[in-house]
PDB file of C-alpha atoms and ligand atoms in Angstrom:
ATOM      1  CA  UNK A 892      14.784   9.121   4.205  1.00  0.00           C
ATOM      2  CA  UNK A 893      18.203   7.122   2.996  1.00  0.00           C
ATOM      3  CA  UNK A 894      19.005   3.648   3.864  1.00  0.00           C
ATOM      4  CA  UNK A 895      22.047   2.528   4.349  1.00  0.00           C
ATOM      5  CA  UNK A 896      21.705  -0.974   2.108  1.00  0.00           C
ATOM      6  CA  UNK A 897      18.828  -1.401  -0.146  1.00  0.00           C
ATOM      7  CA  UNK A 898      15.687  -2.216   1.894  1.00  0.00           C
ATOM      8  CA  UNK A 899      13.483  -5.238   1.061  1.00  0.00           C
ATOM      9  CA  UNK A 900      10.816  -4.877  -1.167  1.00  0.00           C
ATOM     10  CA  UNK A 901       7.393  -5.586   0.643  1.00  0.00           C
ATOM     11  CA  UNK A 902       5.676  -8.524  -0.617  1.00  0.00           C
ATOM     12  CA  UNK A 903       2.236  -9.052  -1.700  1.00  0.00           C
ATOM     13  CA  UNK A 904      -0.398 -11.290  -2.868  1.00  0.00           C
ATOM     14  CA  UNK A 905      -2.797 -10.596  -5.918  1.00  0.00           C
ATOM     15  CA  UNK A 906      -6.319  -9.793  -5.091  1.00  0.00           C
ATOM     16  CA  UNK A 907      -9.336 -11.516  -7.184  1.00  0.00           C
ATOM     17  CA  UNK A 908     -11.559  -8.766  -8.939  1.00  0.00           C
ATOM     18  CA  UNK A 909      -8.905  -5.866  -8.013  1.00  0.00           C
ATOM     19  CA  UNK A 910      -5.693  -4.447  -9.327  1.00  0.00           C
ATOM     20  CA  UNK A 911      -4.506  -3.310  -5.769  1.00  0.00           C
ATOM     21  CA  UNK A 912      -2.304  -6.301  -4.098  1.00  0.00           C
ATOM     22  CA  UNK A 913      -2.604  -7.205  -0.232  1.00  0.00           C
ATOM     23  CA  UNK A 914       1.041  -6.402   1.591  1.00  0.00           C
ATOM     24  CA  UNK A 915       2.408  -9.392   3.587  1.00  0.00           C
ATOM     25  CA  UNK A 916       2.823  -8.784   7.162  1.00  0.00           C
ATOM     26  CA  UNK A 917       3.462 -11.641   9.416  1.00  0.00           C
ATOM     27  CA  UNK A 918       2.772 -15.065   8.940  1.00  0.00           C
ATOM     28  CA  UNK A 919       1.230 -16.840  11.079  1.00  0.00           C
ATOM     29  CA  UNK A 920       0.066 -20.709  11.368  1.00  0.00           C
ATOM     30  CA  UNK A 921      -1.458 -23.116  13.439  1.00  0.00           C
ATOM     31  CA  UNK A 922      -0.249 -25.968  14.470  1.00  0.00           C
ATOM     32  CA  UNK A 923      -1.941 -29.883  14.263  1.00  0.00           C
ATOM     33  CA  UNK A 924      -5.635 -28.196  13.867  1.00  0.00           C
ATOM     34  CA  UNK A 925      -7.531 -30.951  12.257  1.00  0.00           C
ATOM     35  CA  UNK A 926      -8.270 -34.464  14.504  1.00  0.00           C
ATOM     36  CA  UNK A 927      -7.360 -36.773  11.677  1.00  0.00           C
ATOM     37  CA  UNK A 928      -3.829 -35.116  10.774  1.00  0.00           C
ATOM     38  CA  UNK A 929      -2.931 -34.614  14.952  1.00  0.00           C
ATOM     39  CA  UNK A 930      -3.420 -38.251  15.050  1.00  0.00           C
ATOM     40  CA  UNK A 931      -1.513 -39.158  12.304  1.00  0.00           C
ATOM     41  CA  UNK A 932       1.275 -37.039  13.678  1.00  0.00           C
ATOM     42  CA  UNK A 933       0.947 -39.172  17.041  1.00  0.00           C
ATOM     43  CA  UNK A 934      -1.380 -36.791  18.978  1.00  0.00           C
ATOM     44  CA  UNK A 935      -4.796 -37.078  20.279  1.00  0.00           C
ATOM     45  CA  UNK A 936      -6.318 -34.223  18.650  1.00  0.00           C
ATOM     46  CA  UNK A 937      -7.455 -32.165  21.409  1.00  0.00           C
ATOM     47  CA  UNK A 938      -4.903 -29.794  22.827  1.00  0.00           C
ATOM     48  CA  UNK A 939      -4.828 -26.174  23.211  1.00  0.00           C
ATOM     49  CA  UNK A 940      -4.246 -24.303  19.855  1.00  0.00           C
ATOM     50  CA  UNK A 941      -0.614 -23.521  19.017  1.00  0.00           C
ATOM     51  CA  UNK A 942       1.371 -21.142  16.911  1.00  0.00           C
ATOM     52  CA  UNK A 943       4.116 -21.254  14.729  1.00  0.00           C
ATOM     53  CA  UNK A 944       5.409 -17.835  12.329  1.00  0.00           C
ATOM     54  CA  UNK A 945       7.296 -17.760   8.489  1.00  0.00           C
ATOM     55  CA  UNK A 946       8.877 -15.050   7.655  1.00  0.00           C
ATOM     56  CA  UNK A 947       6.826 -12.567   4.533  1.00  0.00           C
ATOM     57  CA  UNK A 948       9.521 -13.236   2.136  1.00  0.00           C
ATOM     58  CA  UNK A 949       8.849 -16.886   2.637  1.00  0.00           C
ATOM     59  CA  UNK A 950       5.604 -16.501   1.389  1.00  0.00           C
ATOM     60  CA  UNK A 951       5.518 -17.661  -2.800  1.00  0.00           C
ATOM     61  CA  UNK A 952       3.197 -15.912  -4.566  1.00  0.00           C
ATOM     62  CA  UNK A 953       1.109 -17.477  -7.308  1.00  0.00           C
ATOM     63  CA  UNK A 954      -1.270 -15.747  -9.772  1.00  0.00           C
ATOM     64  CA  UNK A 955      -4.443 -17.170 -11.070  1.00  0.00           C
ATOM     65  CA  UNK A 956      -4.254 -19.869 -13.360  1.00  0.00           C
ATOM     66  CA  UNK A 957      -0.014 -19.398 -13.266  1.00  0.00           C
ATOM     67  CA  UNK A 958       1.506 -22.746 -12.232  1.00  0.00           C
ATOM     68  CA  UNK A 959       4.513 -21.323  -9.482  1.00  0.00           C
ATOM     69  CA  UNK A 960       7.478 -23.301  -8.439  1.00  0.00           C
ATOM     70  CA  UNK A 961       9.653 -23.771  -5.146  1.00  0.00           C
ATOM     71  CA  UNK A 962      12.986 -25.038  -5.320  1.00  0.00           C
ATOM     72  CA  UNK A 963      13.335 -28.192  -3.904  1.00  0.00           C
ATOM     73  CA  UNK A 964      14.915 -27.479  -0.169  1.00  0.00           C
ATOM     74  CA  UNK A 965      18.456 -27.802   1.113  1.00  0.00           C
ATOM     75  CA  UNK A 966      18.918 -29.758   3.883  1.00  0.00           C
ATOM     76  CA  UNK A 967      15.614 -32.234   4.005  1.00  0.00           C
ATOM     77  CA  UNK A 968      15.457 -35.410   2.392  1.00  0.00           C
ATOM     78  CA  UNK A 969      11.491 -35.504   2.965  1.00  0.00           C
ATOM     79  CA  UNK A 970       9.662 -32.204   1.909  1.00  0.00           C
ATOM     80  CA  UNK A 971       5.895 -32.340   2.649  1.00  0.00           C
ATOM     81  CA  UNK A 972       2.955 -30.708   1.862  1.00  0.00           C
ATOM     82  CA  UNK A 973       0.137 -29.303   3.965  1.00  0.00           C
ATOM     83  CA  UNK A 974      -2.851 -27.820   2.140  1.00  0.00           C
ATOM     84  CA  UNK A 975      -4.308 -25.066   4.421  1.00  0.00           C
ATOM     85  CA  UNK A 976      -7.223 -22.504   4.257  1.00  0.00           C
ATOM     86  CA  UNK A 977      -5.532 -19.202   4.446  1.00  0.00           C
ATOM     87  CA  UNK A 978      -6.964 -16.056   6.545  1.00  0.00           C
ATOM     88  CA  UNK A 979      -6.202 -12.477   5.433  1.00  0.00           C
ATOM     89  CA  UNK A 980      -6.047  -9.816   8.264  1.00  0.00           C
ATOM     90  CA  UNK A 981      -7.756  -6.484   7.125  1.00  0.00           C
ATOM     91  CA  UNK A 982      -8.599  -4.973  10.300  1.00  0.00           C
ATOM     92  CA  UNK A 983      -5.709  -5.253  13.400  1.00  0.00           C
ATOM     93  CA  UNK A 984      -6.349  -5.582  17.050  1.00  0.00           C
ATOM     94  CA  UNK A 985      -5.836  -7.358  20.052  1.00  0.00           C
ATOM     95  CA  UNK A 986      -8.011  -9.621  22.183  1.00  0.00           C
ATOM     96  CA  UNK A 987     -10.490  -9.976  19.726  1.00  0.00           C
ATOM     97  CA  UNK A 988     -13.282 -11.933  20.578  1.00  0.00           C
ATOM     98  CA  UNK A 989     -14.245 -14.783  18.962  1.00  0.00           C
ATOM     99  CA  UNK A 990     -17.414 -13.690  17.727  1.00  0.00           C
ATOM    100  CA  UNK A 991     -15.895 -10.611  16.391  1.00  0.00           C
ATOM    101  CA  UNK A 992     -13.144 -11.788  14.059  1.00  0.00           C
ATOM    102  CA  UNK A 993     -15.252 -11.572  10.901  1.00  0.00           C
ATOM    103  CA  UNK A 994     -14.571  -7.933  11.058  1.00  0.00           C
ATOM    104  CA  UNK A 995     -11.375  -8.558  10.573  1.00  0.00           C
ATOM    105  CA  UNK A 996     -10.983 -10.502   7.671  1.00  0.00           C
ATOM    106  CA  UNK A 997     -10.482  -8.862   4.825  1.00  0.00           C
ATOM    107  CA  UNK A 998     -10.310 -12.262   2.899  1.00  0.00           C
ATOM    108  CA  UNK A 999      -9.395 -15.984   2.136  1.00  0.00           C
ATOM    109  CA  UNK A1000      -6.383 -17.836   0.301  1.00  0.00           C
ATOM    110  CA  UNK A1001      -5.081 -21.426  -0.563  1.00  0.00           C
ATOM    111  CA  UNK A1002      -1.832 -22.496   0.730  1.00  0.00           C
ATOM    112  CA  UNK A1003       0.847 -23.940   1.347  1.00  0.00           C
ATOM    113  CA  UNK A1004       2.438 -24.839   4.403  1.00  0.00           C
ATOM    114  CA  UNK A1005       5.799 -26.415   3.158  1.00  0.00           C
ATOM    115  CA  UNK A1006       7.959 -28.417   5.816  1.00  0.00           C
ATOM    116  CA  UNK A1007      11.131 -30.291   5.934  1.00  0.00           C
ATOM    117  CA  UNK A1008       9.473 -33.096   8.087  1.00  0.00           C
ATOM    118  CA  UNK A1009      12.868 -34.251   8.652  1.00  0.00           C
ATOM    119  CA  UNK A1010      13.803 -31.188  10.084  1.00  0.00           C
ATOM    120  CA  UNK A1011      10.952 -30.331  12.258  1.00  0.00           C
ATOM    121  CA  UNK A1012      11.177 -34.187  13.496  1.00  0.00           C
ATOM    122  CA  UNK A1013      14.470 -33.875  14.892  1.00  0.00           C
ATOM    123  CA  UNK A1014      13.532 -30.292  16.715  1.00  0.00           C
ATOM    124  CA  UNK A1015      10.598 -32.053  17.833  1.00  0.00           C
ATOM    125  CA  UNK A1016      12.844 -34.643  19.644  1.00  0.00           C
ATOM    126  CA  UNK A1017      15.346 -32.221  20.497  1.00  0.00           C
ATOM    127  CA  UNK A1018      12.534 -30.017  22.504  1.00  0.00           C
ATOM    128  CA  UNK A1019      14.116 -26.582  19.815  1.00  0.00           C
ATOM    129  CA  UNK A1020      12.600 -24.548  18.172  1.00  0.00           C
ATOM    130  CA  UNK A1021      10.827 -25.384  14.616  1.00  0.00           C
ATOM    131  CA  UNK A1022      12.320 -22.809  12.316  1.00  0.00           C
ATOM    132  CA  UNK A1023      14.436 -24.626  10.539  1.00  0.00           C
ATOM    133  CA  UNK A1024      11.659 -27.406   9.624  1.00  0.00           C
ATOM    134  CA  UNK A1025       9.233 -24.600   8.953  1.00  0.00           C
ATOM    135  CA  UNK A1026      10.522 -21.452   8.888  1.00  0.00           C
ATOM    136  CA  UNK A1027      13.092 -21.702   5.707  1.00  0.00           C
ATOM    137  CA  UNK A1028      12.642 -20.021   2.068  1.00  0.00           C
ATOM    138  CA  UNK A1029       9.880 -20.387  -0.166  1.00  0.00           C
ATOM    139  CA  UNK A1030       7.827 -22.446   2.839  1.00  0.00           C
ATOM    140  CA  UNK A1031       4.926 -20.845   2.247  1.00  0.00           C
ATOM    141  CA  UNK A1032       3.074 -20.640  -1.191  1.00  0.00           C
ATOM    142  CA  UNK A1033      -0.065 -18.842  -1.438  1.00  0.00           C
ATOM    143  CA  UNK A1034      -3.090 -18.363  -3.686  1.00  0.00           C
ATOM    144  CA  UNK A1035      -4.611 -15.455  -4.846  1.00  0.00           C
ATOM    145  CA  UNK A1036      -6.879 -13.547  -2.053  1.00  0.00           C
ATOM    146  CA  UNK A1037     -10.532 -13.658  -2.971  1.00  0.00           C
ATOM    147  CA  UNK A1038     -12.148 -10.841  -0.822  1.00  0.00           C
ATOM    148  CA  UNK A1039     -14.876 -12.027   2.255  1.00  0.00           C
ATOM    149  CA  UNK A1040     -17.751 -10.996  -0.004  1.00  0.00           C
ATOM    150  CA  UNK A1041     -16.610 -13.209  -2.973  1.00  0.00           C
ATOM    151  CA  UNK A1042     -15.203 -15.991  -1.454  1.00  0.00           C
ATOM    152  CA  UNK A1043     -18.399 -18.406  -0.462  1.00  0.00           C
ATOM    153  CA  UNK A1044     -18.725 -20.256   3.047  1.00  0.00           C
ATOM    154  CA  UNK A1045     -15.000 -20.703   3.463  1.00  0.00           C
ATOM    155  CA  UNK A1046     -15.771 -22.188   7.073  1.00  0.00           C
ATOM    156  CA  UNK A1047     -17.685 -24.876   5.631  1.00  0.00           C
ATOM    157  CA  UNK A1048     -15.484 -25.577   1.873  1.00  0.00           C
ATOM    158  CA  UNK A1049     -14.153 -28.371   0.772  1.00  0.00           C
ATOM    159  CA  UNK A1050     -10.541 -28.299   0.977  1.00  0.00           C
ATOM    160  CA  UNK A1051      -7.785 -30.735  -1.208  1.00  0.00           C
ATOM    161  CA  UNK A1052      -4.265 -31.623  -2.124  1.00  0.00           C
ATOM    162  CA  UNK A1053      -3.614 -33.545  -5.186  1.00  0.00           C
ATOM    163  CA  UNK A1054      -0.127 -34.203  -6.376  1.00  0.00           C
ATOM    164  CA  UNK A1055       0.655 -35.273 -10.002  1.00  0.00           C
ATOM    165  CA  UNK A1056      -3.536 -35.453 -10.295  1.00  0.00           C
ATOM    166  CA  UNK A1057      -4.384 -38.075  -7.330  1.00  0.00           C
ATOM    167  CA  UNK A1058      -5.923 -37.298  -4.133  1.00  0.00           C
ATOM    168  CA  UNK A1059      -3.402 -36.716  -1.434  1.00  0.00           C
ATOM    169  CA  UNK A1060      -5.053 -34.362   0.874  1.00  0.00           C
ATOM    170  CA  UNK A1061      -8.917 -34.127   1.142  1.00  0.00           C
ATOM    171  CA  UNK A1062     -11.572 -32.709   4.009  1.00  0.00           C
ATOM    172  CA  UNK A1063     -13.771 -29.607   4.662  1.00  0.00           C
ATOM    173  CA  UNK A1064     -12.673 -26.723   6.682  1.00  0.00           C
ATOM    174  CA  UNK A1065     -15.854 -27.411   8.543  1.00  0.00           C
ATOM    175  CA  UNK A1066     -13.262 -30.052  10.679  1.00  0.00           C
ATOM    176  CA  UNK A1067     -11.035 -27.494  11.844  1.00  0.00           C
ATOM    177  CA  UNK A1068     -10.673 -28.185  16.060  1.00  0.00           C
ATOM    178  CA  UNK A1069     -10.188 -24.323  16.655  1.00  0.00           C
ATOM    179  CA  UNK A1070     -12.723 -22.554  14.167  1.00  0.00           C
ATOM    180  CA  UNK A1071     -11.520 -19.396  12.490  1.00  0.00           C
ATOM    181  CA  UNK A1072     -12.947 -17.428  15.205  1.00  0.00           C
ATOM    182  CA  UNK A1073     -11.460 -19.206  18.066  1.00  0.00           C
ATOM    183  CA  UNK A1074      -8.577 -18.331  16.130  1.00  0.00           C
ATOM    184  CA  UNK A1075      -8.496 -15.280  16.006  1.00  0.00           C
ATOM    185  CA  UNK A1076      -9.135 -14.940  19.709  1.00  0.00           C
ATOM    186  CA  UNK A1077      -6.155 -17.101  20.893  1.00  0.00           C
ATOM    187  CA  UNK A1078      -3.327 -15.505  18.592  1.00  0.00           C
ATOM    188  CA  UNK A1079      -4.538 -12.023  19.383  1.00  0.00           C
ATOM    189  CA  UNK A1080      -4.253 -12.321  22.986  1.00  0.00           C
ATOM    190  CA  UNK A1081      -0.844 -13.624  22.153  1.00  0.00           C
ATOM    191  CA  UNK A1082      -0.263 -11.015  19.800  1.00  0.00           C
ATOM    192  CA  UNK A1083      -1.620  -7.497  18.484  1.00  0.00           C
ATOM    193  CA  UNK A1084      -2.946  -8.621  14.996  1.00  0.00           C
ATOM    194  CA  UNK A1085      -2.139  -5.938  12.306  1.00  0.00           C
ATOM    195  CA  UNK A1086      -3.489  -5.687   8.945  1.00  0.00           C
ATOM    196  CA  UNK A1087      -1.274  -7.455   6.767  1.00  0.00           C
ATOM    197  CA  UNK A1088      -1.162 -10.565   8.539  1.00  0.00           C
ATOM    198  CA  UNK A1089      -2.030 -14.181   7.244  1.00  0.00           C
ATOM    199  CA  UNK A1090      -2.707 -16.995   9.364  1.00  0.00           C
ATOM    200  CA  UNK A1091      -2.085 -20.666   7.463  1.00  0.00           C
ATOM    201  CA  UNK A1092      -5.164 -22.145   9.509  1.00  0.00           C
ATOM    202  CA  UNK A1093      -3.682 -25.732   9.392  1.00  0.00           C
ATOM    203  CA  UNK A1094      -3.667 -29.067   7.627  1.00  0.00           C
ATOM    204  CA  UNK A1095      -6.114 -31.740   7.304  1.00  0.00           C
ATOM    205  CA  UNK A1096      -4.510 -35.745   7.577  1.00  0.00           C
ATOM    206  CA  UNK A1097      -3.066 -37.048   4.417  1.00  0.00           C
ATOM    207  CA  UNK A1098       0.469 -34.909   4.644  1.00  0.00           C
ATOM    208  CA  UNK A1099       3.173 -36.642   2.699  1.00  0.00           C
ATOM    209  CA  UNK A1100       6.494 -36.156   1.049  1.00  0.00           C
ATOM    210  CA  UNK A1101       7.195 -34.283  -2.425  1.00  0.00           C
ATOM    211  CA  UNK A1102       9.883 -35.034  -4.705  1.00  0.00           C
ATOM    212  CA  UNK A1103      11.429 -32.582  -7.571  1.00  0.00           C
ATOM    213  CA  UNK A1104       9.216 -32.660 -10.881  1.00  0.00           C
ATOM    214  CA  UNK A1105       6.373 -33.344  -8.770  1.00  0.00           C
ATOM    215  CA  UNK A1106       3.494 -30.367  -9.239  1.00  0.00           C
ATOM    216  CA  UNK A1107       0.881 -30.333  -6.151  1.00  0.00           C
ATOM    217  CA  UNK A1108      -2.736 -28.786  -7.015  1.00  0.00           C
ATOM    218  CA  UNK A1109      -4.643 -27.739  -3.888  1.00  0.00           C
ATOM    219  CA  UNK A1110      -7.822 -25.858  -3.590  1.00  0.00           C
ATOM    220  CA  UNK A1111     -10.664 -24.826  -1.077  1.00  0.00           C
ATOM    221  CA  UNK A1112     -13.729 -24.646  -2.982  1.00  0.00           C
ATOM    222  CA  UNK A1113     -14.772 -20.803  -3.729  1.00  0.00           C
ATOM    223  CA  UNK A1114     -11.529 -19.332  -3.793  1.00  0.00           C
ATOM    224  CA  UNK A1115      -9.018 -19.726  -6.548  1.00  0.00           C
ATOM    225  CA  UNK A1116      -6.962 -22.998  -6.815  1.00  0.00           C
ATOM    226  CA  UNK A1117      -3.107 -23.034  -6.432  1.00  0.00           C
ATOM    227  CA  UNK A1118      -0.287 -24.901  -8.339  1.00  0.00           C
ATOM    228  CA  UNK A1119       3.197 -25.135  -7.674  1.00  0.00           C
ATOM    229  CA  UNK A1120       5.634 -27.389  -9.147  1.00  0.00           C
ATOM    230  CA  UNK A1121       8.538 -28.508  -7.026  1.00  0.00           C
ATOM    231  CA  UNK A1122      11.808 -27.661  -8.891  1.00  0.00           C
TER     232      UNK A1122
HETATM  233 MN1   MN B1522       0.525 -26.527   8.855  1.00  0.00          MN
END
């Protein structure tokens, strides 16, 4: 087969214990998923789940013990982070149950979910949609992908965000309002799952602005820590 331009490379994240990398799909995440960060956003904290996508080749890959970078974005004069527990689709399908969703995890990241709050605010307000808040270049660094078997209790693991070495971001995945399960049964009656796909599970409270030189360290405990400096 030709192509008539050059056609993107596929991207993919390193795998822990493995040479062989896990290709990108789509990218999926949920929206306001932990009580204490929906309230601190201005919402109750019970609602039914949400989704938002990133493109693949937003995704910023980092290998282990590598400190990656993100340019600092156009546009947005406040750039924050959101530390997220990151699920990797090995097996597709569509209305999965629930209680069937560990069979199709092939395994677990650390994340980023990068937004121009500025941005998203004013979409927010505007009732449009939130691509240009969430959606842009280099929104979404991610971790290395420790396989299911490797990875610990990821449902119950501490998860943190510390910028310049002090505590920004800290919780345990246990506080997720729609568990990894639920999850995976409300996207993929949305949408037929395909292996390939990550979901950025969302953000625990403590979501704050960035600046350029700053370097953010997050982790969820059993799976490999990610750093990225902002440029
Ligand atoms: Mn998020």
């Amino acid at each position: 087969m030709s192509f008539v331009i050059t056609p993107p490379a596929v991207v993919s994240v390193p795998v822990v214990g493995t040479t062989a990398r896990f290709p990108v799909n789509r990218v999926y995440c949920v929206g306001r998923n932990y009580e204490e960060h929906a309230k601190e956003m201005g919402f109750t904290g019970r609602e039914p789940p949400f989704f938002f996508l990133k493109p693949a080749d937003a995704v910023v890959v980092v290998n282990a013990g590598e400190t990656g970078s993100i340019p600092y974005p156009s546009l947005t004069k406040n750039l924050h982070h959101e530390i997220e527990l990151v699920v990797a689709v090995g097996t597709g399908g569509k209305n999965i149950r629930a209680a069937d969703a560990h069979k199709h995890i092939y395994g677990y990241a650390v994340g980023l979910d990068m937004t121009r709050r500025d941005l998203q605010g004013e979409m927010k307000k505007q009732g449009r949609p939130w691509e240009i808040g969430k959606a842009y270049d280099h929104s979404a660094p991610i971790g290395p992908i420790t396989p299911v078997a490797q990875a610990g209790d990821a449902a119950n693991a501490e998860i943190y965000l510390q910028v310049d070495g002090k505590d920004r971001q800290r919780s345990t995945v246990s506080k997720l309002i729609w568990n990894i399960g639920e999850i995976f049964e409300h996207l993929s009656a949305a949408w037929e799952l395909q292996p390939g796909d990550l979901i950025y599970t969302g953000t625990p409270e403590g979501v704050a602005a960035v600046v350029s030189g700053n370097t953010m360290v997050g982790g969820v405990a059993g799976l490999e820590t990610l750093t990225v400096k902002v440029l």
